[in-house]
Short mmCIF file of C-alpha atoms in Angstrom, two decimals:
data_model
loop_
_atom_site.label_atom_id
_atom_site.label_comp_id
_atom_site.label_asym_id
_atom_site.label_seq_id
_atom_site.Cartn_x
_atom_site.Cartn_y
_atom_site.Cartn_z
CA MET A 1 0.27 0.07 -0.20
CA LYS A 2 1.52 2.68 -1.07
CA PRO A 3 -0.49 7.01 -1.44
CA ILE A 4 -0.62 8.76 -4.53
CA GLN A 5 -2.64 11.27 -5.14
CA PHE A 6 -4.85 14.16 -8.26
CA ASP A 7 -4.52 17.02 -9.30
CA TYR A 8 -7.85 18.55 -8.46
CA PRO A 9 -9.73 22.97 -9.25
CA GLY A 10 -7.27 24.33 -6.60
CA GLY A 11 -6.34 21.95 -4.02
CA HIS A 12 -5.53 17.59 -5.07
CA ILE A 13 -7.25 14.30 -4.51
CA ASP A 14 -5.77 12.17 -1.89
CA GLY A 15 -5.61 7.40 -2.21
CA LEU A 16 -3.87 4.67 -2.00
CA GLU A 17 -2.60 2.49 -4.25
CA TRP A 18 -2.23 -1.13 -3.66
CA GLY A 19 -0.66 -3.20 -6.79
CA GLU A 20 1.01 -2.37 -10.15
CA PRO A 21 0.52 -0.51 -13.36
CA GLY A 22 -0.03 -3.04 -16.17
CA GLU A 23 -2.40 -5.10 -14.40
CA LEU A 24 -6.36 -4.95 -13.74
CA THR A 25 -7.09 -1.10 -12.76
CA VAL A 26 -9.69 -0.42 -10.12
CA ILE A 27 -10.85 2.88 -9.15
CA ALA A 28 -12.97 2.44 -5.47
CA VAL A 29 -14.38 5.59 -4.45
CA HIS A 30 -15.56 5.47 -0.82
CA GLY A 31 -19.41 6.44 0.94
CA TRP A 32 -19.79 9.41 3.30
CA LEU A 33 -17.56 10.22 6.10
CA ASP A 34 -15.67 7.30 5.00
CA ASN A 35 -12.23 7.49 2.85
CA ALA A 36 -10.15 5.21 0.71
CA LEU A 37 -9.23 2.67 4.11
CA SER A 38 -12.18 1.49 3.47
CA PHE A 39 -11.31 -0.28 0.91
CA ALA A 40 -7.95 -1.60 2.63
CA ALA A 41 -9.54 -4.81 3.41
CA LEU A 42 -10.91 -6.12 -0.27
CA ALA A 43 -7.74 -4.70 -1.51
CA ASN A 44 -5.69 -7.71 1.03
CA GLN A 45 -8.06 -9.77 -1.15
CA LEU A 46 -7.35 -8.70 -4.64
CA PRO A 47 -3.89 -9.78 -4.71
CA GLU A 48 -3.95 -9.17 -8.84
CA ILE A 49 -5.53 -6.38 -8.98
CA HIS A 50 -4.19 -2.71 -9.24
CA LEU A 51 -6.64 -0.91 -6.60
CA ILE A 52 -6.88 2.60 -6.75
CA ALA A 53 -8.65 3.69 -3.69
CA LEU A 54 -9.56 7.72 -3.75
CA ASP A 55 -10.35 9.56 -0.67
CA LEU A 56 -13.30 12.40 -2.38
CA PRO A 57 -13.30 15.93 -1.18
CA GLY A 58 -13.71 16.75 2.46
CA HIS A 59 -12.81 13.63 2.88
CA GLY A 60 -9.76 12.28 5.00
CA LEU A 61 -6.62 13.63 3.29
CA SER A 62 -8.33 15.08 0.18
CA SER A 63 -8.65 19.57 -0.61
CA TRP A 64 -12.07 20.21 0.41
CA SER A 65 -14.58 21.71 -2.10
CA PRO A 66 -15.37 25.00 -1.34
CA SER A 67 -18.93 25.47 -3.35
CA GLY A 68 -20.38 21.81 -0.68
CA TYR A 69 -21.13 19.05 -1.19
CA PRO A 70 -23.73 17.59 -4.23
CA ILE A 71 -24.27 14.65 -5.04
CA TRP A 72 -22.57 16.31 -8.39
CA THR A 73 -18.98 17.37 -6.84
CA PRO A 74 -17.84 13.76 -5.70
CA ALA A 75 -19.09 13.04 -9.92
CA GLU A 76 -17.65 15.79 -11.10
CA ALA A 77 -14.42 14.90 -8.77
CA ILE A 78 -14.41 11.09 -10.79
CA LEU A 79 -14.28 12.81 -13.67
CA TRP A 80 -11.30 14.79 -12.57
CA VAL A 81 -8.93 11.77 -12.17
CA ALA A 82 -10.90 9.47 -14.24
CA ASP A 83 -8.86 12.58 -17.50
CA GLN A 84 -6.18 11.43 -15.73
CA LEU A 85 -5.98 8.27 -16.14
CA PRO A 86 -4.22 7.14 -20.15
CA GLN A 87 -6.99 5.15 -20.47
CA SER A 88 -11.03 3.61 -19.42
CA VAL A 89 -10.68 1.77 -16.61
CA HIS A 90 -13.07 0.15 -14.65
CA TRP A 91 -15.01 2.14 -11.63
CA LEU A 92 -16.12 -0.07 -7.94
CA GLY A 93 -18.37 2.08 -5.80
CA HIS A 94 -20.12 2.58 -1.73
CA SER A 95 -22.90 3.91 -1.69
CA MET A 96 -22.44 7.86 -2.18
CA GLY A 97 -19.55 6.39 -4.32
CA ALA A 98 -21.37 3.94 -5.75
CA ALA A 99 -24.23 7.60 -5.67
CA ALA A 100 -21.55 9.87 -7.38
CA LEU A 101 -20.59 6.98 -9.87
CA THR A 102 -24.38 6.72 -10.91
CA LEU A 103 -24.24 10.61 -12.52
CA ALA A 104 -20.25 10.57 -14.09
CA ALA A 105 -20.66 6.98 -15.57
CA GLY A 106 -24.29 7.78 -16.78
CA ALA A 107 -23.28 11.12 -18.30
CA PHE A 108 -19.75 9.95 -20.12
CA PRO A 109 -20.20 6.13 -20.35
CA GLU A 110 -17.29 5.66 -22.30
CA ARG A 111 -15.05 6.99 -19.83
CA PHE A 112 -15.87 3.82 -17.99
CA ALA A 113 -14.56 -0.12 -18.61
CA SER A 114 -17.08 -1.01 -15.59
CA ILE A 115 -18.74 -0.14 -13.23
CA VAL A 116 -19.15 -1.80 -9.46
CA LEU A 117 -22.40 -0.12 -7.49
CA LEU A 118 -22.47 -1.70 -2.98
CA ASP A 119 -24.81 -1.03 -1.89
CA ALA A 120 -25.96 2.27 -3.23
CA ILE A 121 -27.54 2.50 -6.46
CA GLY A 122 -28.19 6.24 -7.28
CA PRO A 123 -28.00 9.37 -4.77
CA LEU A 124 -30.26 9.40 -2.54
CA VAL A 125 -34.14 12.23 -4.26
CA GLN A 126 -36.40 14.04 -3.62
CA SER A 127 -40.54 14.61 -4.90
CA PRO A 128 -41.10 18.32 -6.54
CA ASP A 129 -42.76 19.04 -3.36
CA GLN A 130 -39.94 18.59 -2.10
CA ALA A 131 -37.90 20.93 -2.79
CA VAL A 132 -39.05 24.35 -1.04
CA SER A 133 -38.52 22.57 2.88
CA THR A 134 -35.59 20.43 1.35
CA PHE A 135 -33.61 24.45 0.52
CA ARG A 136 -35.48 25.62 3.91
CA ARG A 137 -33.84 22.70 6.64
CA TYR A 138 -30.20 23.62 4.18
CA ALA A 139 -30.60 27.33 4.81
CA SER A 140 -31.31 27.56 8.17
CA THR A 141 -28.62 24.75 9.57
CA SER A 142 -25.57 26.55 10.23
CA VAL A 143 -21.89 24.60 9.14
CA ARG A 144 -20.52 26.14 12.53
CA SER A 145 -20.64 23.39 14.97
CA LEU A 146 -19.56 23.49 18.69
CA PHE A 147 -17.50 20.66 18.81
CA SER A 148 -14.06 20.18 21.07
CA GLY A 149 -12.79 17.45 19.94
CA TYR A 150 -11.86 14.45 21.59
CA SER A 151 -8.27 13.62 24.42
CA THR A 152 -7.87 10.69 22.29
CA PRO A 153 -8.75 8.70 18.53
CA GLU A 154 -10.89 5.60 20.84
CA GLN A 155 -13.10 8.31 21.12
CA ALA A 156 -13.03 9.37 18.14
CA ILE A 157 -14.29 5.71 17.28
CA ALA A 158 -16.71 5.23 19.79
CA ALA A 159 -18.48 8.00 18.18
CA ARG A 160 -18.58 6.70 15.24
CA LEU A 161 -19.94 3.15 16.15
CA LYS A 162 -22.80 4.59 17.51
CA ALA A 163 -24.00 6.10 14.10
CA THR A 164 -23.06 2.11 12.36
CA PRO A 165 -22.67 0.11 15.36
CA ALA A 166 -22.74 -2.82 12.65
CA VAL A 167 -19.33 -2.43 11.78
CA THR A 168 -16.92 -3.87 14.09
CA PRO A 169 -14.46 -1.57 15.51
CA THR A 170 -10.95 -3.20 14.23
CA ALA A 171 -12.83 -2.85 11.32
CA ILE A 172 -13.77 1.05 11.05
CA ALA A 173 -11.09 2.03 13.76
CA PRO A 174 -7.97 2.45 10.18
CA VAL A 175 -10.35 4.50 8.40
CA ILE A 176 -11.77 6.86 11.81
CA LEU A 177 -7.10 7.26 12.07
CA ARG A 178 -7.47 8.88 8.29
CA ASN A 179 -10.05 11.63 9.15
CA LEU A 180 -8.25 12.46 12.46
CA GLU A 181 -5.49 14.76 13.13
CA GLN A 182 -4.54 16.23 16.30
CA ARG A 183 -4.11 19.49 17.32
CA ASP A 184 -3.41 21.16 20.76
CA GLN A 185 -3.57 17.66 22.51
CA ARG A 186 -6.59 17.29 21.06
CA TRP A 187 -8.18 14.62 18.46
CA TRP A 188 -10.14 16.32 15.35
CA TRP A 189 -12.07 15.53 12.70
CA ARG A 190 -10.22 16.29 8.94
CA THR A 191 -13.29 16.07 7.62
CA ASP A 192 -15.19 19.43 5.87
CA PRO A 193 -17.80 20.44 9.18
CA ALA A 194 -19.96 21.08 5.54
CA LEU A 195 -20.74 17.89 4.76
CA ARG A 196 -22.76 17.37 7.58
CA ARG A 197 -24.66 20.27 6.17
CA PRO A 198 -27.81 18.65 4.74
CA SER A 199 -28.60 19.23 0.92
CA ALA A 200 -29.79 21.76 -0.38
CA PHE A 201 -31.38 20.32 -3.28
CA ARG A 202 -31.54 16.42 -4.67
CA LEU A 203 -32.34 14.93 -8.26
CA THR A 204 -35.83 14.03 -8.21
CA GLU A 205 -36.63 9.67 -9.14
CA PRO A 206 -37.56 10.41 -12.93
CA MET A 207 -33.66 11.86 -13.38
CA VAL A 208 -31.84 9.90 -11.33
CA GLU A 209 -33.22 6.95 -14.03
CA ASP A 210 -32.08 8.82 -16.66
CA PHE A 211 -28.95 8.33 -15.18
CA LEU A 212 -29.55 4.44 -14.70
CA ARG A 213 -30.22 4.14 -17.97
CA ALA A 214 -27.80 5.79 -19.73
CA MET A 215 -25.86 3.93 -17.82
CA SER A 216 -24.29 2.14 -20.92
CA VAL A 217 -20.98 0.14 -19.18
CA PRO A 218 -21.27 -3.52 -17.48
CA ALA A 219 -22.28 -3.02 -14.04
CA LEU A 220 -21.61 -5.36 -10.94
CA ALA A 221 -25.51 -4.37 -8.20
CA VAL A 222 -24.49 -5.65 -4.86
CA ARG A 223 -27.12 -5.09 -1.84
CA ALA A 224 -26.93 -6.38 0.79
CA SER A 225 -29.31 -8.20 3.52
CA ASN A 226 -29.21 -5.93 6.10
CA GLY A 227 -28.14 -2.96 3.81
CA MET A 228 -29.70 0.63 3.58
CA ILE A 229 -31.74 0.29 -0.30
CA PRO A 230 -34.47 -0.91 0.03
CA GLU A 231 -35.57 -3.91 -2.16
CA ALA A 232 -37.92 -2.24 -4.04
CA MET A 233 -36.39 1.48 -4.39
CA PHE A 234 -33.46 -1.34 -5.35
CA CYS A 235 -35.15 -3.47 -8.36
CA ALA A 236 -37.00 -0.64 -9.73
CA ARG A 237 -33.71 0.87 -10.22
CA PHE A 238 -31.63 -1.98 -11.27
CA GLU A 239 -34.08 -2.03 -14.10
CA CYS A 240 -33.24 1.08 -15.64
CA LEU A 241 -29.58 -0.79 -15.97
CA PRO A 242 -28.88 -1.74 -19.70
CA MET A 243 -25.62 -4.18 -18.90
CA ALA A 244 -26.44 -5.61 -15.06
CA GLU A 245 -25.74 -7.53 -13.10
CA ARG A 246 -27.51 -8.15 -9.73
CA LEU A 247 -25.15 -9.66 -6.77
CA ASP A 248 -26.64 -10.11 -2.74
CA LEU A 249 -24.41 -11.51 -0.10
CA ASP A 250 -25.62 -11.16 3.54
CA GLY A 251 -24.48 -8.29 5.34
CA HIS A 252 -24.24 -5.00 6.24
CA HIS A 253 -23.67 -1.75 4.17
CA HIS A 254 -20.08 -1.23 5.49
CA LEU A 255 -19.81 -5.49 4.05
CA HIS A 256 -16.07 -4.84 2.37
CA LEU A 257 -14.46 -3.62 5.31
CA GLU A 258 -14.87 -7.21 7.83
CA SER A 259 -12.27 -9.75 6.90
CA ALA A 260 -14.72 -12.01 6.06
CA GLY A 261 -17.22 -10.25 3.63
CA ALA A 262 -14.12 -9.39 1.92
CA VAL A 263 -13.17 -12.37 0.69
CA ILE A 264 -16.90 -13.31 0.40
CA LEU A 265 -17.18 -10.08 -2.27
CA ALA A 266 -13.56 -9.97 -3.57
CA ARG A 267 -14.54 -13.46 -5.05
CA TYR A 268 -17.69 -12.04 -6.73
CA LEU A 269 -15.56 -9.45 -8.23
CA ASN A 270 -12.75 -11.33 -9.99
CA ALA A 271 -14.96 -13.08 -11.80
CA PHE A 272 -17.39 -9.73 -12.69
CA TRP A 273 -14.20 -8.68 -13.74
CA GLU A 274 -12.57 -11.14 -15.44
CA ARG A 275 -15.89 -11.19 -17.62
CA THR A 276 -15.64 -7.41 -18.52
CA LYS A 277 -11.50 -7.23 -19.89
#
């Protein structure tokens, strides 16, 4: 594992790299408040893959976005990285990363060799009659915080586990530590506080379905049995994908962080990428 960095307007996108160029290359993008290390367990099960996991803007070691974090911000970051690669490569996205991939690959399918969507198909949506209330909630929420830091990294891990109790401490700890920095004897989040601000606007369901229908690349849609995507929504959106396979796995939303989940997932991913070379 070694660090890697890409140019990004006004800053940089950092990441981690496993394997060597020349092997099949996969770029992985994480979920909300995670970072590149969320793919470490999976990378260990993919020794034949050249895997690059990114810190999306505002996460991990990457630069913050001055324009906030609507879902098109990580989608644009994905396209920015894609432009710096010598050829179209395979992409893997989890949660928010998967949602951003559907926008990027729907708009520019020619830049992607294949897409894996891990427990997400497209972004969260709103109905047209929710636009006013959604914007009102956004405008009423300040990015200021009374957060005073943690005495130890263990306190940060405990706080994260309250929000994602299904994940084991061993699995989530490296991800959290990459999102922390020490200042004045305290531990603070590196992540941009603006990430926690509500969305000003969201796409509607018909808009998301249009992006999915335009994803004319081989895709593997993975649904976790105890994940976050309702079966009805997953099925409806899956039907929009023109070149997709579906995979159902036992586990929670972050199953790829756990060693057992990574072993099982890697087997299916290797087979999928072998078919889409």
